[in-house]
Amino acid sequence: MTRLNIVAKTTSKEFNNLVNAKEVRQKVFQLYREKYVGTSVRNLDTGIVVNFDGIGAKKTAHGGLMYAKKASIINILDKVIKHGHFIGFGFRKQSDQDKTMLGYLNFISTVVIDEKIVNVYFSVRLKKDGTFHYHIETQK
């Protein structure tokens, strides 16, 4: 795999002082809804427009592990998605109740968090009515 360009920098400082993962999740959910819901960004690698909605906010904040480093991505999420490189397609899971779901587009971006280079993986739901951000993940 070729080295990816660093697309943005962030810090986890604002999340380090929160008492527990529940507070971190609440802060991420709040920031996602305030900054992104109802907006969109065009991914430069694929040309698709990625929309932000409440489902993405919920999955990002409440799905999977949550820790300060991962939470800090919320501050640069639009840049992460804009500059993400497409790495594969995943078919709709049988457990997906949304019948308009066609599958998932999977991407990777490279960022700097707390002065360390980190790969960020994210998924975008491909639906009959458009594409929507769904989830982020990074190595802990």
mmCIF file of N, CA, C and O in Angstrom, residues 59-107:
data_model
loop_
_atom_site.group_PDB
_atom_site.id
_atom_site.type_symbol
_atom_site.label_atom_id
_atom_site.label_comp_id
_atom_site.label_asym_id
_atom_site.label_seq_id
_atom_site.Cartn_x
_atom_site.Cartn_y
_atom_site.Cartn_z
ATOM 1 N N LYS A 59 -24.067 6.424 15.187
ATOM 2 C CA LYS A 59 -23.122 5.322 15.012
ATOM 3 C C LYS A 59 -21.702 5.759 15.357
ATOM 4 O O LYS A 59 -20.947 5.019 15.984
ATOM 5 N N THR A 60 -21.333 6.975 14.956
ATOM 6 C CA THR A 60 -19.992 7.476 15.248
ATOM 7 C C THR A 60 -19.776 7.650 16.751
ATOM 8 O O THR A 60 -18.751 7.258 17.287
ATOM 9 N N ALA A 61 -20.755 8.211 17.433
ATOM 10 C CA ALA A 61 -20.602 8.497 18.858
ATOM 11 C C ALA A 61 -20.839 7.278 19.749
ATOM 12 O O ALA A 61 -20.208 7.152 20.798
ATOM 13 N N HIS A 62 -21.748 6.391 19.339
ATOM 14 C CA HIS A 62 -22.156 5.311 20.241
ATOM 15 C C HIS A 62 -21.794 3.913 19.751
ATOM 16 O O HIS A 62 -21.990 2.938 20.468
ATOM 17 N N GLY A 63 -21.267 3.787 18.540
ATOM 18 C CA GLY A 63 -20.892 2.479 18.018
ATOM 19 C C GLY A 63 -19.419 2.205 18.242
ATOM 20 O O GLY A 63 -18.574 3.048 18.003
ATOM 21 N N GLY A 64 -19.089 1.048 18.745
ATOM 22 C CA GLY A 64 -17.690 0.687 18.949
ATOM 23 C C GLY A 64 -17.082 1.364 20.163
ATOM 24 O O GLY A 64 -17.747 2.063 20.919
ATOM 25 N N LEU A 65 -15.797 1.150 20.330
ATOM 26 C CA LEU A 65 -15.068 1.759 21.444
ATOM 27 C C LEU A 65 -14.989 3.266 21.254
ATOM 28 O O LEU A 65 -14.949 3.752 20.126
ATOM 29 N N MET A 66 -14.909 3.987 22.352
ATOM 30 C CA MET A 66 -14.737 5.437 22.281
ATOM 31 C C MET A 66 -13.649 5.837 23.262
ATOM 32 O O MET A 66 -13.641 5.409 24.418
ATOM 33 N N TYR A 67 -12.721 6.634 22.778
ATOM 34 C CA TYR A 67 -11.617 7.132 23.582
ATOM 35 C C TYR A 67 -11.210 8.478 23.001
ATOM 36 O O TYR A 67 -11.620 8.851 21.887
ATOM 37 N N ALA A 68 -10.434 9.254 23.733
ATOM 38 C CA ALA A 68 -10.135 10.639 23.368
ATOM 39 C C ALA A 68 -9.512 10.766 21.982
ATOM 40 O O ALA A 68 -9.884 11.651 21.208
ATOM 41 N N LYS A 69 -8.581 9.895 21.659
ATOM 42 C CA LYS A 69 -7.911 9.979 20.352
ATOM 43 C C LYS A 69 -8.914 9.805 19.215
ATOM 44 O O LYS A 69 -8.916 10.583 18.256
ATOM 45 N N LYS A 70 -9.774 8.826 19.313
ATOM 46 C CA LYS A 70 -10.798 8.606 18.290
ATOM 47 C C LYS A 70 -11.785 9.768 18.265
ATOM 48 O O LYS A 70 -12.179 10.235 17.197
ATOM 49 N N ALA A 71 -12.169 10.254 19.431
ATOM 50 C CA ALA A 71 -13.125 11.354 19.517
ATOM 51 C C ALA A 71 -12.603 12.608 18.818
ATOM 52 O O ALA A 71 -13.374 13.351 18.206
ATOM 53 N N SER A 72 -11.310 12.827 18.872
ATOM 54 C CA SER A 72 -10.735 14.049 18.297
ATOM 55 C C SER A 72 -10.923 14.130 16.779
ATOM 56 O O SER A 72 -10.890 15.224 16.211
ATOM 57 N N ILE A 73 -11.176 13.018 16.129
ATOM 58 C CA ILE A 73 -11.396 13.004 14.682
ATOM 59 C C ILE A 73 -12.634 13.823 14.318
ATOM 60 O O ILE A 73 -12.722 14.359 13.216
ATOM 61 N N ILE A 74 -13.564 13.964 15.238
ATOM 62 C CA ILE A 74 -14.788 14.716 14.968
ATOM 63 C C ILE A 74 -14.471 16.148 14.527
ATOM 64 O O ILE A 74 -15.202 16.743 13.744
ATOM 65 N N ASN A 75 -13.361 16.697 14.993
ATOM 66 C CA ASN A 75 -12.994 18.068 14.659
ATOM 67 C C ASN A 75 -12.502 18.230 13.218
ATOM 68 O O ASN A 75 -12.460 19.349 12.705
ATOM 69 N N ILE A 76 -12.127 17.119 12.577
ATOM 70 C CA ILE A 76 -11.602 17.169 11.205
ATOM 71 C C ILE A 76 -12.322 16.181 10.288
ATOM 72 O O ILE A 76 -11.836 15.867 9.203
ATOM 73 N N LEU A 77 -13.483 15.705 10.716
ATOM 74 C CA LEU A 77 -14.178 14.650 9.985
ATOM 75 C C LEU A 77 -14.451 15.014 8.530
ATOM 76 O O LEU A 77 -14.301 14.182 7.638
ATOM 77 N N ASP A 78 -14.812 16.256 8.273
ATOM 78 C CA ASP A 78 -15.076 16.657 6.885
ATOM 79 C C ASP A 78 -13.830 16.522 6.013
ATOM 80 O O ASP A 78 -13.902 16.060 4.874
ATOM 81 N N LYS A 79 -12.667 16.869 6.538
ATOM 82 C CA LYS A 79 -11.411 16.736 5.795
ATOM 83 C C LYS A 79 -11.039 15.267 5.611
ATOM 84 O O LYS A 79 -10.549 14.862 4.555
ATOM 85 N N VAL A 80 -11.264 14.470 6.646
ATOM 86 C CA VAL A 80 -10.992 13.034 6.569
ATOM 87 C C VAL A 80 -11.799 12.414 5.429
ATOM 88 O O VAL A 80 -11.277 11.647 4.614
ATOM 89 N N ILE A 81 -13.065 12.767 5.339
ATOM 90 C CA ILE A 81 -13.935 12.203 4.302
ATOM 91 C C ILE A 81 -13.605 12.787 2.932
ATOM 92 O O ILE A 81 -13.550 12.057 1.940
ATOM 93 N N LYS A 82 -13.349 14.062 2.880
ATOM 94 C CA LYS A 82 -13.030 14.689 1.595
ATOM 95 C C LYS A 82 -11.798 14.049 0.956
ATOM 96 O O LYS A 82 -11.763 13.811 -0.242
ATOM 97 N N HIS A 83 -10.792 13.754 1.743
ATOM 98 C CA HIS A 83 -9.527 13.254 1.221
ATOM 99 C C HIS A 83 -9.344 11.744 1.373
ATOM 100 O O HIS A 83 -8.269 11.222 1.094
ATOM 101 N N GLY A 84 -10.383 11.045 1.807
ATOM 102 C CA GLY A 84 -10.288 9.606 1.992
ATOM 103 C C GLY A 84 -10.059 8.854 0.686
ATOM 104 O O GLY A 84 -10.529 9.261 -0.371
ATOM 105 N N HIS A 85 -9.313 7.766 0.778
ATOM 106 C CA HIS A 85 -9.052 6.902 -0.374
ATOM 107 C C HIS A 85 -9.933 5.661 -0.283
ATOM 108 O O HIS A 85 -9.951 4.977 0.745
ATOM 109 N N PHE A 86 -10.651 5.384 -1.356
ATOM 110 C CA PHE A 86 -11.544 4.232 -1.421
ATOM 111 C C PHE A 86 -10.724 2.949 -1.345
ATOM 112 O O PHE A 86 -9.742 2.779 -2.073
ATOM 113 N N ILE A 87 -11.116 2.029 -0.438
ATOM 114 C CA ILE A 87 -10.387 0.763 -0.297
ATOM 115 C C ILE A 87 -11.261 -0.464 -0.502
ATOM 116 O O ILE A 87 -10.748 -1.576 -0.500
ATOM 117 N N GLY A 88 -12.567 -0.298 -0.676
ATOM 118 C CA GLY A 88 -13.387 -1.479 -0.928
ATOM 119 C C GLY A 88 -14.861 -1.262 -0.663
ATOM 120 O O GLY A 88 -15.279 -0.275 -0.049
ATOM 121 N N PHE A 89 -15.629 -2.212 -1.154
ATOM 122 C CA PHE A 89 -17.091 -2.194 -1.024
ATOM 123 C C PHE A 89 -17.527 -3.352 -0.158
ATOM 124 O O PHE A 89 -17.017 -4.468 -0.282
ATOM 125 N N GLY A 90 -18.474 -3.108 0.733
ATOM 126 C CA GLY A 90 -19.056 -4.158 1.555
ATOM 127 C C GLY A 90 -20.546 -4.235 1.302
ATOM 128 O O GLY A 90 -21.232 -3.212 1.274
ATOM 129 N N PHE A 91 -21.048 -5.438 1.084
ATOM 130 C CA PHE A 91 -22.472 -5.612 0.832
ATOM 131 C C PHE A 91 -23.286 -5.384 2.096
ATOM 132 O O PHE A 91 -22.787 -5.547 3.210
ATOM 133 N N ARG A 92 -24.532 -5.030 1.903
ATOM 134 C CA ARG A 92 -25.481 -4.833 2.995
ATOM 135 C C ARG A 92 -25.531 -6.102 3.838
ATOM 136 O O ARG A 92 -25.571 -7.208 3.321
ATOM 137 N N LYS A 93 -25.539 -5.917 5.144
ATOM 138 C CA LYS A 93 -25.635 -7.061 6.058
ATOM 139 C C LYS A 93 -27.085 -7.496 6.176
ATOM 140 O O LYS A 93 -27.994 -6.682 6.050
ATOM 141 N N GLN A 94 -27.301 -8.747 6.435
ATOM 142 C CA GLN A 94 -28.670 -9.233 6.607
ATOM 143 C C GLN A 94 -29.337 -8.570 7.803
ATOM 144 O O GLN A 94 -30.550 -8.415 7.828
ATOM 145 N N SER A 95 -28.532 -8.139 8.768
ATOM 146 C CA SER A 95 -29.090 -7.486 9.957
ATOM 147 C C SER A 95 -29.490 -6.032 9.688
ATOM 148 O O SER A 95 -30.162 -5.419 10.513
ATOM 149 N N ASP A 96 -29.078 -5.464 8.553
ATOM 150 C CA ASP A 96 -29.475 -4.100 8.207
ATOM 151 C C ASP A 96 -30.966 -4.078 7.910
ATOM 152 O O ASP A 96 -31.430 -4.707 6.969
ATOM 153 N N GLN A 97 -31.709 -3.337 8.704
ATOM 154 C CA GLN A 97 -33.161 -3.294 8.533
ATOM 155 C C GLN A 97 -33.595 -2.336 7.437
ATOM 156 O O GLN A 97 -34.690 -2.432 6.914
ATOM 157 N N ASP A 98 -32.728 -1.405 7.069
ATOM 158 C CA ASP A 98 -33.036 -0.427 6.036
ATOM 159 C C ASP A 98 -32.937 -1.087 4.664
ATOM 160 O O ASP A 98 -31.844 -1.385 4.184
ATOM 161 N N LYS A 99 -34.063 -1.299 4.028
ATOM 162 C CA LYS A 99 -34.086 -1.994 2.737
ATOM 163 C C LYS A 99 -33.608 -1.114 1.585
ATOM 164 O O LYS A 99 -33.397 -1.598 0.482
ATOM 165 N N THR A 100 -33.408 0.191 1.841
ATOM 166 C CA THR A 100 -32.855 1.053 0.797
ATOM 167 C C THR A 100 -31.327 1.001 0.776
ATOM 168 O O THR A 100 -30.694 1.582 -0.091
ATOM 169 N N MET A 101 -30.763 0.284 1.744
ATOM 170 C CA MET A 101 -29.313 0.139 1.855
ATOM 171 C C MET A 101 -28.801 -0.790 0.770
ATOM 172 O O MET A 101 -29.303 -1.901 0.594
ATOM 173 N N LEU A 102 -27.801 -0.341 0.021
ATOM 174 C CA LEU A 102 -27.176 -1.171 -1.003
ATOM 175 C C LEU A 102 -25.875 -1.785 -0.511
ATOM 176 O O LEU A 102 -25.510 -2.885 -0.910
ATOM 177 N N GLY A 103 -25.160 -1.069 0.341
ATOM 178 C CA GLY A 103 -23.891 -1.563 0.872
ATOM 179 C C GLY A 103 -23.097 -0.431 1.489
ATOM 180 O O GLY A 103 -23.623 0.658 1.751
ATOM 181 N N TYR A 104 -21.808 -0.693 1.695
ATOM 182 C CA TYR A 104 -20.928 0.259 2.357
ATOM 183 C C TYR A 104 -19.691 0.506 1.514
ATOM 184 O O TYR A 104 -19.086 -0.429 0.998
ATOM 185 N N LEU A 105 -19.321 1.762 1.383
ATOM 186 C CA LEU A 105 -18.071 2.146 0.745
ATOM 187 C C LEU A 105 -17.068 2.374 1.874
ATOM 188 O O LEU A 105 -17.352 3.109 2.823
ATOM 189 N N ASN A 106 -15.920 1.737 1.802
ATOM 190 C CA ASN A 106 -14.923 1.825 2.861
ATOM 191 C C ASN A 106 -13.722 2.643 2.395
ATOM 192 O O ASN A 106 -13.255 2.478 1.259
ATOM 193 N N PHE A 107 -13.236 3.501 3.275
ATOM 194 C CA PHE A 107 -12.179 4.450 2.952
ATOM 195 C C PHE A 107 -11.115 4.472 4.043
ATOM 196 O O PHE A 107 -11.352 4.039 5.167
#
